[in-house]
Short mmCIF file of C-alpha atoms in Angstrom, two decimals:
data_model
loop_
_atom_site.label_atom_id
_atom_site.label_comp_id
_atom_site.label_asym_id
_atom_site.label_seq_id
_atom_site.Cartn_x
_atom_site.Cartn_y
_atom_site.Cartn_z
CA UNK A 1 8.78 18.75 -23.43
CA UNK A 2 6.27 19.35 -20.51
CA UNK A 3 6.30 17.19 -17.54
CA UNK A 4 3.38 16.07 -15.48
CA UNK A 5 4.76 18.33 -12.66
CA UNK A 6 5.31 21.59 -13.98
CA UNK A 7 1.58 21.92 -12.89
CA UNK A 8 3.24 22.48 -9.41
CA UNK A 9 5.77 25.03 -10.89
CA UNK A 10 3.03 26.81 -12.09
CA UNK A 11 1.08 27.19 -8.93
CA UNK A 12 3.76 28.40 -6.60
CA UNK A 13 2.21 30.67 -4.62
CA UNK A 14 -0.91 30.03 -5.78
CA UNK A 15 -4.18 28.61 -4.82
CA UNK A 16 -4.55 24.80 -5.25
CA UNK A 17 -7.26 21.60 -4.28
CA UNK A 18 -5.68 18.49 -3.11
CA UNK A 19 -7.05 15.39 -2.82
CA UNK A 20 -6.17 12.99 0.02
CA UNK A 21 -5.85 9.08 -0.31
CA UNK A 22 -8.43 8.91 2.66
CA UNK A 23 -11.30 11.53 1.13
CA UNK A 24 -10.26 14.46 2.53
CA UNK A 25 -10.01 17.85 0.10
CA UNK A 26 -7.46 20.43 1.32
CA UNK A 27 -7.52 24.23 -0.12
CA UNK A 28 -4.62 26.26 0.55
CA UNK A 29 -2.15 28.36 -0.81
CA UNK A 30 1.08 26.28 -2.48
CA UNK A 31 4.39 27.01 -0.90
CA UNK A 32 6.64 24.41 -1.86
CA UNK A 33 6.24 20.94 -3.41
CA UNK A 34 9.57 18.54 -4.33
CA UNK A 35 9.76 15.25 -6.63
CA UNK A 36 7.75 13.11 -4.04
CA UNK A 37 5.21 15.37 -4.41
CA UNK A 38 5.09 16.49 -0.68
CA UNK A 39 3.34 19.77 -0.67
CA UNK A 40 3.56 22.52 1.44
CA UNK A 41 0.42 24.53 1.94
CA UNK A 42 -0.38 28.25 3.52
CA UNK A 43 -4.01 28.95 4.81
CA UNK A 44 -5.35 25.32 4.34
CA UNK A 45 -8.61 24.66 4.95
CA UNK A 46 -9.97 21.35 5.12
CA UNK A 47 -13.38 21.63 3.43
CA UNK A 48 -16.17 19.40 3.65
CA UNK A 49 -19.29 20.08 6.22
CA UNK A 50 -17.35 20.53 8.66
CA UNK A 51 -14.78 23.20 7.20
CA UNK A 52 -11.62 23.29 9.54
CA UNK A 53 -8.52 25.90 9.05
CA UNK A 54 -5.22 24.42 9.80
CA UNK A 55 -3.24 27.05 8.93
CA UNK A 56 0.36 25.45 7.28
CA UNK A 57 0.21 22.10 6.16
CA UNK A 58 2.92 19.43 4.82
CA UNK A 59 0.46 16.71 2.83
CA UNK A 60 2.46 13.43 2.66
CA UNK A 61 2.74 13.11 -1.41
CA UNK A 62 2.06 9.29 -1.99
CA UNK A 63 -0.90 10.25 0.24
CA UNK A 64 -2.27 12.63 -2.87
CA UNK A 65 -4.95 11.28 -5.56
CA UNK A 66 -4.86 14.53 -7.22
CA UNK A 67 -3.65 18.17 -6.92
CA UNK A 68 -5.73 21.22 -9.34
CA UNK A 69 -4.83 24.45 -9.09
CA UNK A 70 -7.78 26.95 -8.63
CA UNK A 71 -8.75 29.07 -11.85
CA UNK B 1 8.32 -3.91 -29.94
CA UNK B 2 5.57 -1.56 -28.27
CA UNK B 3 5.09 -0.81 -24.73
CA UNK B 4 1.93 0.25 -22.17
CA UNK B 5 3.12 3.55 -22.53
CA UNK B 6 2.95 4.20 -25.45
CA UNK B 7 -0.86 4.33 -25.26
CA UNK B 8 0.04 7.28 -23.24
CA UNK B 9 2.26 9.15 -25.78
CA UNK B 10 -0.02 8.91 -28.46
CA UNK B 11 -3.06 10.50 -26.60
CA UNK B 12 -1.13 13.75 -25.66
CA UNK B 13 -3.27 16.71 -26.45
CA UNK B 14 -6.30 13.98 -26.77
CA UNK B 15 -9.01 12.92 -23.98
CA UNK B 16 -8.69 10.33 -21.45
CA UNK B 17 -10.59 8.95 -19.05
CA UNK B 18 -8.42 7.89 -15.71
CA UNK B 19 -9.82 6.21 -13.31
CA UNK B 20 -8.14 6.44 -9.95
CA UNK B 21 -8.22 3.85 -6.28
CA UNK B 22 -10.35 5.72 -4.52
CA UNK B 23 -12.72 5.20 -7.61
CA UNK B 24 -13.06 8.30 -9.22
CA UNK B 25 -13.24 8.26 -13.01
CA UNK B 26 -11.20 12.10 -14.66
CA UNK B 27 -11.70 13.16 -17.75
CA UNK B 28 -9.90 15.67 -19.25
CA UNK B 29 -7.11 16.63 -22.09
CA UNK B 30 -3.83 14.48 -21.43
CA UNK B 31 -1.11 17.37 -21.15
CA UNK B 32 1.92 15.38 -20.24
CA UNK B 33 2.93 12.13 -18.29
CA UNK B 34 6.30 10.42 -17.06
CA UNK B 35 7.56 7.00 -16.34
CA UNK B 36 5.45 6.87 -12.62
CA UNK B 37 2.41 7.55 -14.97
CA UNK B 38 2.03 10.87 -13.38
CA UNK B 39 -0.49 12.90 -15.70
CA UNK B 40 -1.30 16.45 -15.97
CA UNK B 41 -4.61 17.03 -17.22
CA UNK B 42 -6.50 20.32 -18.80
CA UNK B 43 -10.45 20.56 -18.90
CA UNK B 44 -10.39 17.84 -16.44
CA UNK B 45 -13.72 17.12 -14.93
CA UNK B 46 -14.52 14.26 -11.90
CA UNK B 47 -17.22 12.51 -13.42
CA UNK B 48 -20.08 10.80 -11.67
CA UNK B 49 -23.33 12.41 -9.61
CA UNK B 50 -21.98 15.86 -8.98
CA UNK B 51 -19.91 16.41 -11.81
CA UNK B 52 -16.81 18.71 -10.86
CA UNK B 53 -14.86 20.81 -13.00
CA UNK B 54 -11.40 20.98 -11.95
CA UNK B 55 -9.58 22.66 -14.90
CA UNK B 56 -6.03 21.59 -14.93
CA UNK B 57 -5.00 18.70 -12.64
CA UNK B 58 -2.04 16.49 -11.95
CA UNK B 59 -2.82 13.00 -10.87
CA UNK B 60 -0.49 11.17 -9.29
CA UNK B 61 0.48 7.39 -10.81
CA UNK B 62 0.30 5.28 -8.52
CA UNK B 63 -3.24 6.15 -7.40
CA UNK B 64 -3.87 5.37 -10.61
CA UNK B 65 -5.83 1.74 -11.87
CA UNK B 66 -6.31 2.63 -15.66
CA UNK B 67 -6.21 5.07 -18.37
CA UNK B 68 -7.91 4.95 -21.04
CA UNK B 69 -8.17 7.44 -24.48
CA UNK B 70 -11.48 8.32 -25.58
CA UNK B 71 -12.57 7.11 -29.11
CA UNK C 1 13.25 -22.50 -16.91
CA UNK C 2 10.02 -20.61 -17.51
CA UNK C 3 8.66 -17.59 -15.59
CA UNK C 4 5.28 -16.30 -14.55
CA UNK C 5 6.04 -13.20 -17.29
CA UNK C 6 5.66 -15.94 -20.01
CA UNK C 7 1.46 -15.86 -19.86
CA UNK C 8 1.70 -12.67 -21.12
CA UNK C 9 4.10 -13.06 -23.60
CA UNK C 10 2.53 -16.12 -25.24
CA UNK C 11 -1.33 -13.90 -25.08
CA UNK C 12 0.39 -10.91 -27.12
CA UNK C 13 -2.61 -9.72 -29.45
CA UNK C 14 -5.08 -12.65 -27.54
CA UNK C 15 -8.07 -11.92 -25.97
CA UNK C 16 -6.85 -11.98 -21.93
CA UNK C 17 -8.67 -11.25 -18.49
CA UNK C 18 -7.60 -8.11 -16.10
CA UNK C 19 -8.71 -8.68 -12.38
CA UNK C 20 -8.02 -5.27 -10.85
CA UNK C 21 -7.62 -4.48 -7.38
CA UNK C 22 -10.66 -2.49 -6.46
CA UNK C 23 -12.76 -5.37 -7.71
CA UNK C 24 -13.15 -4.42 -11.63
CA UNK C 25 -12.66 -7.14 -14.10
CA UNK C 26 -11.69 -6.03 -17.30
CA UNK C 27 -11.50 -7.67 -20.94
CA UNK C 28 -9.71 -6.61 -24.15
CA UNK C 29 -6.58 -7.80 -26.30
CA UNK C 30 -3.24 -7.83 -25.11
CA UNK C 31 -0.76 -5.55 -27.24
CA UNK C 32 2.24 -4.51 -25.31
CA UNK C 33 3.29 -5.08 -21.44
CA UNK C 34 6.20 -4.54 -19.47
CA UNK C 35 8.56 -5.90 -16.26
CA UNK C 36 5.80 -3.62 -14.11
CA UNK C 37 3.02 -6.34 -15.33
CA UNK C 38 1.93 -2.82 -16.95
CA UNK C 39 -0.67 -3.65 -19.56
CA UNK C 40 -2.15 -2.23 -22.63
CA UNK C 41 -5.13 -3.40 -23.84
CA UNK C 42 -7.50 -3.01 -27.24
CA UNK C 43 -10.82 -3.42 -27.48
CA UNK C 44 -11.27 -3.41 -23.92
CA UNK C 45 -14.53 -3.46 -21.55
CA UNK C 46 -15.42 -3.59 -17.97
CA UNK C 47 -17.66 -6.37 -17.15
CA UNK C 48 -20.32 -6.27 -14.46
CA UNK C 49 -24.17 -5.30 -14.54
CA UNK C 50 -23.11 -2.42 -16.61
CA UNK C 51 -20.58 -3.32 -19.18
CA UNK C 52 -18.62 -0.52 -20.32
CA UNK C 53 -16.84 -0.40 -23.48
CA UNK C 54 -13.47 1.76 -22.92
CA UNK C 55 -11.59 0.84 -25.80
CA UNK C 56 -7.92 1.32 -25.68
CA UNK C 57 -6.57 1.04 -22.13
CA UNK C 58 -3.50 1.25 -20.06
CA UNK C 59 -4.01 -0.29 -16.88
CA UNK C 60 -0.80 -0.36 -13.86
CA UNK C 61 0.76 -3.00 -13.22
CA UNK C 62 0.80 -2.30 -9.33
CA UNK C 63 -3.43 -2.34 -9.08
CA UNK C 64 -3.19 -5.72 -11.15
CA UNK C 65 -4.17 -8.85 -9.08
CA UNK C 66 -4.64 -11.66 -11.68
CA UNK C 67 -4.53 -11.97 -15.64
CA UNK C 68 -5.72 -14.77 -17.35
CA UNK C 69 -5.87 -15.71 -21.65
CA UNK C 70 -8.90 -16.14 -22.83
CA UNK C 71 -9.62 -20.12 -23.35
CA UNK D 1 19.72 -23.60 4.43
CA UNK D 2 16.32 -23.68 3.22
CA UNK D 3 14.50 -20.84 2.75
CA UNK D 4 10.82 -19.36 2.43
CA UNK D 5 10.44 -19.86 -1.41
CA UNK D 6 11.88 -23.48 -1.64
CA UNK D 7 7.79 -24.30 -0.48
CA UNK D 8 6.98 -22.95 -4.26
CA UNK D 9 10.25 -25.15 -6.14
CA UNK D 10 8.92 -28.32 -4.35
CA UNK D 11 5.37 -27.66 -5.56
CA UNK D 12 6.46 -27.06 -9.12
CA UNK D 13 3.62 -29.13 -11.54
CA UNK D 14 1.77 -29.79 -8.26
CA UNK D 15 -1.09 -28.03 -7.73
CA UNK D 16 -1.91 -25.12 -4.73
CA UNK D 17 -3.74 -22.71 -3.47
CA UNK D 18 -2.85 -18.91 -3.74
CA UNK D 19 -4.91 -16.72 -0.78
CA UNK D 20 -4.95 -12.61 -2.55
CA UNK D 21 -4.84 -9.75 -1.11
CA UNK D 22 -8.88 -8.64 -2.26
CA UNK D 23 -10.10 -12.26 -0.37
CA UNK D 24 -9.86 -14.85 -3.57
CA UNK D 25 -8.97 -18.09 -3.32
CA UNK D 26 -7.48 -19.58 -6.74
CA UNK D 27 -6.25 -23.21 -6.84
CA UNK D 28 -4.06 -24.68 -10.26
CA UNK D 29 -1.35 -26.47 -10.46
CA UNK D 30 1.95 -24.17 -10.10
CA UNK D 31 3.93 -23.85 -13.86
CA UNK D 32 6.53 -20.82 -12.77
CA UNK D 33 7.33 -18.45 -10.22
CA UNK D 34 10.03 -15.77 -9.44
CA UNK D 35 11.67 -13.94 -6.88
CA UNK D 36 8.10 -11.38 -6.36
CA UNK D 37 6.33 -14.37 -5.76
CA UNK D 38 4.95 -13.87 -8.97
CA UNK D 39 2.88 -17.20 -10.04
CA UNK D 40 1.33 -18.60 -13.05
CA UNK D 41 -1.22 -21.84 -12.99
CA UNK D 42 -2.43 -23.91 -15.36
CA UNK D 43 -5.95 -25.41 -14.96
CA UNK D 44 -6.93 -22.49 -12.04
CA UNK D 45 -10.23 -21.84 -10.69
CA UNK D 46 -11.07 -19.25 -8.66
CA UNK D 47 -13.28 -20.83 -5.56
CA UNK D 48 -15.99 -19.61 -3.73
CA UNK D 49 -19.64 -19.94 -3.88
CA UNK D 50 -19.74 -19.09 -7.89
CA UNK D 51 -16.38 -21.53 -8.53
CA UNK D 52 -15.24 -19.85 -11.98
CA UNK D 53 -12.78 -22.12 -14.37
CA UNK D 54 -10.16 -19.57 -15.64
CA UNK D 55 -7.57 -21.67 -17.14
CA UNK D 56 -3.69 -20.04 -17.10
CA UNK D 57 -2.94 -17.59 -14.71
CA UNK D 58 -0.58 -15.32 -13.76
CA UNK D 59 -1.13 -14.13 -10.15
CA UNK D 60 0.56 -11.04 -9.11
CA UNK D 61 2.76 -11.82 -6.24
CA UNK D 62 2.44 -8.30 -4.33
CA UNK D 63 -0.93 -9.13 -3.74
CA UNK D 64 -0.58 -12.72 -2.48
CA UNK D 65 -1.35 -13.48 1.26
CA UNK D 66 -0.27 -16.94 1.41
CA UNK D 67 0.42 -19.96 -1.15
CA UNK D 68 -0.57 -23.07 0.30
CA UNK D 69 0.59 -26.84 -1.65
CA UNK D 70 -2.24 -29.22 -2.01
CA UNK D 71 -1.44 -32.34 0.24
CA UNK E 1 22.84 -6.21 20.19
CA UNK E 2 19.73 -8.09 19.49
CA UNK E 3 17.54 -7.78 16.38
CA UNK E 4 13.76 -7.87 15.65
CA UNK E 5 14.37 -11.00 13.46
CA UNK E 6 16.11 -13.42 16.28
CA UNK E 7 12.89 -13.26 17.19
CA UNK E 8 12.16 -16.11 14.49
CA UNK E 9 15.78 -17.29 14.12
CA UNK E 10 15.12 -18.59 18.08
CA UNK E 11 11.82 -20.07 16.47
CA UNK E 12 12.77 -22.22 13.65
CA UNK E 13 10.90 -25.95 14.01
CA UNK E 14 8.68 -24.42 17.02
CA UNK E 15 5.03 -23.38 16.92
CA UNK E 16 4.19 -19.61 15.79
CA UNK E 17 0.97 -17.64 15.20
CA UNK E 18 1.08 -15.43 12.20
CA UNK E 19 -1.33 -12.56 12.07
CA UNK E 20 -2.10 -11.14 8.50
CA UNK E 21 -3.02 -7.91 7.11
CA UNK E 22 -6.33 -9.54 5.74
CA UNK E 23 -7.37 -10.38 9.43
CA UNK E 24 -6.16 -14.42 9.33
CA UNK E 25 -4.41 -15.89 12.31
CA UNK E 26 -1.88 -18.76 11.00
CA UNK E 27 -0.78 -21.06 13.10
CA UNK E 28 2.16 -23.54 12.29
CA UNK E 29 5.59 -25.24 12.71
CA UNK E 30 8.44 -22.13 11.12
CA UNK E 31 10.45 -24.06 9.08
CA UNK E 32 12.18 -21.22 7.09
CA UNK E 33 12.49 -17.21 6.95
CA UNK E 34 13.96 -14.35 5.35
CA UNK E 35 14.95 -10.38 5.86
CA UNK E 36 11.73 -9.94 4.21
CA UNK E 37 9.92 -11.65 6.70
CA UNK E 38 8.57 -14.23 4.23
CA UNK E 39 7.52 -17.51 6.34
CA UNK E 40 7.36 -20.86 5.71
CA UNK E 41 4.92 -23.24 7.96
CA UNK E 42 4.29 -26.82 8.45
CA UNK E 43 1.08 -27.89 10.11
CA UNK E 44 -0.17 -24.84 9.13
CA UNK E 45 -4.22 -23.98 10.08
CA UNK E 46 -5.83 -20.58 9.40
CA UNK E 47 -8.06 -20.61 13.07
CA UNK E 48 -11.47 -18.74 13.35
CA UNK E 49 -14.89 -19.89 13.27
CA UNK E 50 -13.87 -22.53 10.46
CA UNK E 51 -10.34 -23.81 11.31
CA UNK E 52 -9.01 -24.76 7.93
CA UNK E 53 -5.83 -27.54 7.25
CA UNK E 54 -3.86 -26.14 4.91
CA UNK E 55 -0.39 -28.12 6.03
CA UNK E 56 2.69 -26.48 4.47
CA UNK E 57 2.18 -22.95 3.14
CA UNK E 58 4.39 -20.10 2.29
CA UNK E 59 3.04 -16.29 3.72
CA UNK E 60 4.55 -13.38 1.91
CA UNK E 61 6.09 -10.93 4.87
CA UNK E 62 5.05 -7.65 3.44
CA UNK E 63 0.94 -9.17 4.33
CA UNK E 64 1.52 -10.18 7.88
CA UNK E 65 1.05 -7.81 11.03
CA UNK E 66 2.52 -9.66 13.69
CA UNK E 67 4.39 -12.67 14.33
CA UNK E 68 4.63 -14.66 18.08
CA UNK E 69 5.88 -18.15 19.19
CA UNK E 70 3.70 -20.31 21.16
CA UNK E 71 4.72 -19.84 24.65
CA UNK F 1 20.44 16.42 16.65
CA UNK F 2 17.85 14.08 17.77
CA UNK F 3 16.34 11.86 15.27
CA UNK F 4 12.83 9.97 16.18
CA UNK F 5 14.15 6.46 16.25
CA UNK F 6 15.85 7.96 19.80
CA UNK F 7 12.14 7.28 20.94
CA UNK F 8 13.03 3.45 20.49
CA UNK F 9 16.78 4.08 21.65
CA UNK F 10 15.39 5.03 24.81
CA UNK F 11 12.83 2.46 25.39
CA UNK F 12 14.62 -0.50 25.34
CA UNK F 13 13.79 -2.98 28.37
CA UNK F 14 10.44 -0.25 29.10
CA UNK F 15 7.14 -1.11 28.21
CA UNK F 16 5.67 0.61 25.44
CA UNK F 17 2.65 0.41 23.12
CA UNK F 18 2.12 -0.43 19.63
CA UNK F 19 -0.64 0.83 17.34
CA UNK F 20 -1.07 -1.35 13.79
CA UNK F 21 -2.88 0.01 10.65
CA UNK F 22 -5.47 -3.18 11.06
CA UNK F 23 -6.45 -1.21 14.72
CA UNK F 24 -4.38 -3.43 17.14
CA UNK F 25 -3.25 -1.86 19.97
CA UNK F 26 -0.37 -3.95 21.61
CA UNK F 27 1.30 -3.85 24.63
CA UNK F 28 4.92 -5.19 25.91
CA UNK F 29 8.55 -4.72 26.74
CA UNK F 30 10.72 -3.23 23.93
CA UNK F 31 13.65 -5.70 23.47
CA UNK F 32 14.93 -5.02 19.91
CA UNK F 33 14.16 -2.67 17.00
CA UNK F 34 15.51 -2.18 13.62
CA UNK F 35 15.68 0.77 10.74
CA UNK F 36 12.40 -0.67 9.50
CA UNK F 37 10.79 0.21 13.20
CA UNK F 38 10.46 -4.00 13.20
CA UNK F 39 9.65 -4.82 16.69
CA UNK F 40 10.50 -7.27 18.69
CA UNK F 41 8.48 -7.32 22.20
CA UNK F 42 8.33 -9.10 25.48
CA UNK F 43 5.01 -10.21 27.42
CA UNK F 44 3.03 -8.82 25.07
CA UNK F 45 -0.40 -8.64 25.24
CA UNK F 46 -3.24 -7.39 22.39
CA UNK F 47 -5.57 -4.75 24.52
CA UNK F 48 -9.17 -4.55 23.57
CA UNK F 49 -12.57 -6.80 24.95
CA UNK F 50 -10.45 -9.70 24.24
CA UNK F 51 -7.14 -8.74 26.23
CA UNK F 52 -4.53 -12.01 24.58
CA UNK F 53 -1.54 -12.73 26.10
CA UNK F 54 1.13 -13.12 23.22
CA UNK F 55 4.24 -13.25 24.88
CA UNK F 56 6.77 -12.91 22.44
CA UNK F 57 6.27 -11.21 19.20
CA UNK F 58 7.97 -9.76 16.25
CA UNK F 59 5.84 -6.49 14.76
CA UNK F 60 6.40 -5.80 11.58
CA UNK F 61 7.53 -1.57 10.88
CA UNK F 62 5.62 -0.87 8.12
CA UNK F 63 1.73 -2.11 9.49
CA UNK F 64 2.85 0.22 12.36
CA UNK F 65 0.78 3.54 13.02
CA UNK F 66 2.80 4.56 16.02
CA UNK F 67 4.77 3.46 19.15
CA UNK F 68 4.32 5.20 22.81
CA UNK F 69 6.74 4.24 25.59
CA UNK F 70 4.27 4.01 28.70
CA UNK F 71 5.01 7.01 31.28
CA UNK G 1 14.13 27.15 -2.39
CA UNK G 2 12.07 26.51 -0.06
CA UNK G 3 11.32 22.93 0.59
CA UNK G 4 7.83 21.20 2.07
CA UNK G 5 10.29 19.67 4.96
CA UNK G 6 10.65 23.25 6.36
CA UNK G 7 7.17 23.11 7.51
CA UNK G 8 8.86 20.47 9.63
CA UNK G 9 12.28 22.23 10.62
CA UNK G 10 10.51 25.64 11.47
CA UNK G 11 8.09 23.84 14.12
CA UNK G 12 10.47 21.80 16.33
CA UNK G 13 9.83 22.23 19.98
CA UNK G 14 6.61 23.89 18.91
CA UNK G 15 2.75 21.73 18.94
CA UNK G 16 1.64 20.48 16.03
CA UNK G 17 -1.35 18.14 14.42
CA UNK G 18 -0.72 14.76 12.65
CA UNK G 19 -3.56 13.44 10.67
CA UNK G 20 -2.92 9.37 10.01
CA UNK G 21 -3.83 6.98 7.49
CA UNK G 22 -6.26 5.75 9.93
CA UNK G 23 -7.97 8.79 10.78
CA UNK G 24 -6.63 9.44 13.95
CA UNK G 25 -5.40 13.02 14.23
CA UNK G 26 -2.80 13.42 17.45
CA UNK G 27 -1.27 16.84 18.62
CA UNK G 28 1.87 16.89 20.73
CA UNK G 29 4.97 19.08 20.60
CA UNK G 30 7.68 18.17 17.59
CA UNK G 31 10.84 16.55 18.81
CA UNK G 32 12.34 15.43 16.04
CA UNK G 33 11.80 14.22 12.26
CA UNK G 34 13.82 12.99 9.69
CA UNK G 35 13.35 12.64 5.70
CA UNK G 36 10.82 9.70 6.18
CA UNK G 37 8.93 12.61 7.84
CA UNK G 38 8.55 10.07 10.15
CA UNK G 39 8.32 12.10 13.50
CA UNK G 40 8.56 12.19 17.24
CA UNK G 41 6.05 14.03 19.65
CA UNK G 42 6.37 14.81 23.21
CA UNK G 43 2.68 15.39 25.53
CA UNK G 44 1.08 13.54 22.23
CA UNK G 45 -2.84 13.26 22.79
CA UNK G 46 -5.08 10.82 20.34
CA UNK G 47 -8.07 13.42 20.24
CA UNK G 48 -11.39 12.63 19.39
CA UNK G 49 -14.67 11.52 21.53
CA UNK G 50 -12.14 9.69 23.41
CA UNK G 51 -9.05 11.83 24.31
CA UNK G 52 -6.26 9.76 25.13
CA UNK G 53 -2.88 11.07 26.62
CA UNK G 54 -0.39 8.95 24.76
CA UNK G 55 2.61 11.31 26.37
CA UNK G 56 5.99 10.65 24.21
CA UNK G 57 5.63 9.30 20.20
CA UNK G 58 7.12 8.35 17.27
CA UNK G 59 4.47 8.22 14.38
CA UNK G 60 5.89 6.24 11.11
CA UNK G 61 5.97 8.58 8.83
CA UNK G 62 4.42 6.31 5.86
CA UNK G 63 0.89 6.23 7.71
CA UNK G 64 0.99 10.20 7.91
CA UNK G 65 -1.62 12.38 5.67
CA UNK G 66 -0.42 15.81 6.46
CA UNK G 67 1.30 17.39 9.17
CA UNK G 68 -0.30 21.01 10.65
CA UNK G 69 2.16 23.37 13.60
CA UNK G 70 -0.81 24.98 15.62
CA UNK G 71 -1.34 28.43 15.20
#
């Protein structure tokens, strides 16, 4: 049986969008991620006109709409 | 006696549409889900003016207001 | 004694009213519901200017503000 | 002792107002509550400049401001 | 050692101001409290533009901001 | 090991600042805190166009952003 | 197994950026954090149009969006 977060098991190390509760979109490469869904993120970038790099990133998981992994 | 989630279990491997807080409507092909309503979607597209194509996504449940399988 | 739960259980496969928090109001027929106020829904439609039929729903209990049977 | 919730067992068949979360205003008279603040009117109407009649109501109590007895 | 909540045991049959989440300022005679910072007022008005009477009225804790006696 | 609560532990009787999630920014002298970063402050005043004295007031943890002791 | 909390551990005593629930983002050198990821900053500015020198912290970790060390 497949649970909803074996999406993040799949992606370690890989690249990955998040969506933030306030808008924001956040690329980066997945490090880590545990059962609250707090992510930790190489090379983020938050995109958006105004693209910013912030490096490593811990996103607060019950701040998360949505996490995709690139294709 | 049913319960809400069952409408859940019976749409695995079948379309949804989820609509999410921040007021984004996802379509995609329900994958799996748990008992926070966590769902991980394939094919998933954000709907609306710019139509997005996210591939596989996992949305988290409690940013969640409904879900609903397509007909 | 009787407790607030009792609405629904008395408007199991009635016509009832879902008042969402973002401001949606949505129609259908109770089938199933749970201690999370957790509802599932048949035959369900958002009202507004544009009505939209959606069928079979699950909607969470936490984004619920009001539910009312149908008179 | 008394205690915050002994304002909704005195009101009991009386009627009140119930201030949400989202800026309604619903008055009915008070049939049950529970420990959530979970409420359910009889004979409610939401207020405002389009008054709508909706009958029984349960009113979810996480997004209650205030609950306010008639005098 | 003092506590956050003698703050309102010291209180009990004075005059407080409640500010909520939705923006309200509540003012009123504390008759009651508990841990979760659910309030009961007599006397009670909600102040602004149109100061409104609404005499004994229960405020859920997890909606209100601040809470200070009348000096 | 220092934990950030030592930030309160070491403010006690000092003024410090309060920011809320609804904007407030308050100022006063830390007399009690709690686990749930409740607040309980002295002299207090809400800064802005319309500086109010408050005197006493209880702040509830979880509409709090984040708490500076003044230098 | 690396954990999304060693973002945290690795950048004590080093600067980092907290983006809030608000939209304020404040830098300031990590202290100390605990599992609430709430967190303590020492020489913690508010930037923005208006910089503001807030000097010592402690940001609750439930208004926090992500968490960046500086680079």
């Amino acid at each position: 049986m497949q649970r909803p977060l074996d999406v993040l098991g799949a992606a370690v190390e890989k690249k990955i969008l998040v969506k933030t509760k306030d808008g924001d979109t956040i690329s980066g490469t997945l490090k880590a991620f545990d059962s609250h869904i707090n992510v930790w993120l190489d090379d983020a970038k938050v995109l958006g006109d105004k693209e910013m790099n912030i490096g490593k990133v811990l996103i607060r998981g019950d701040n998360i709409v949505y996490i995709s992994p690139e294709k």
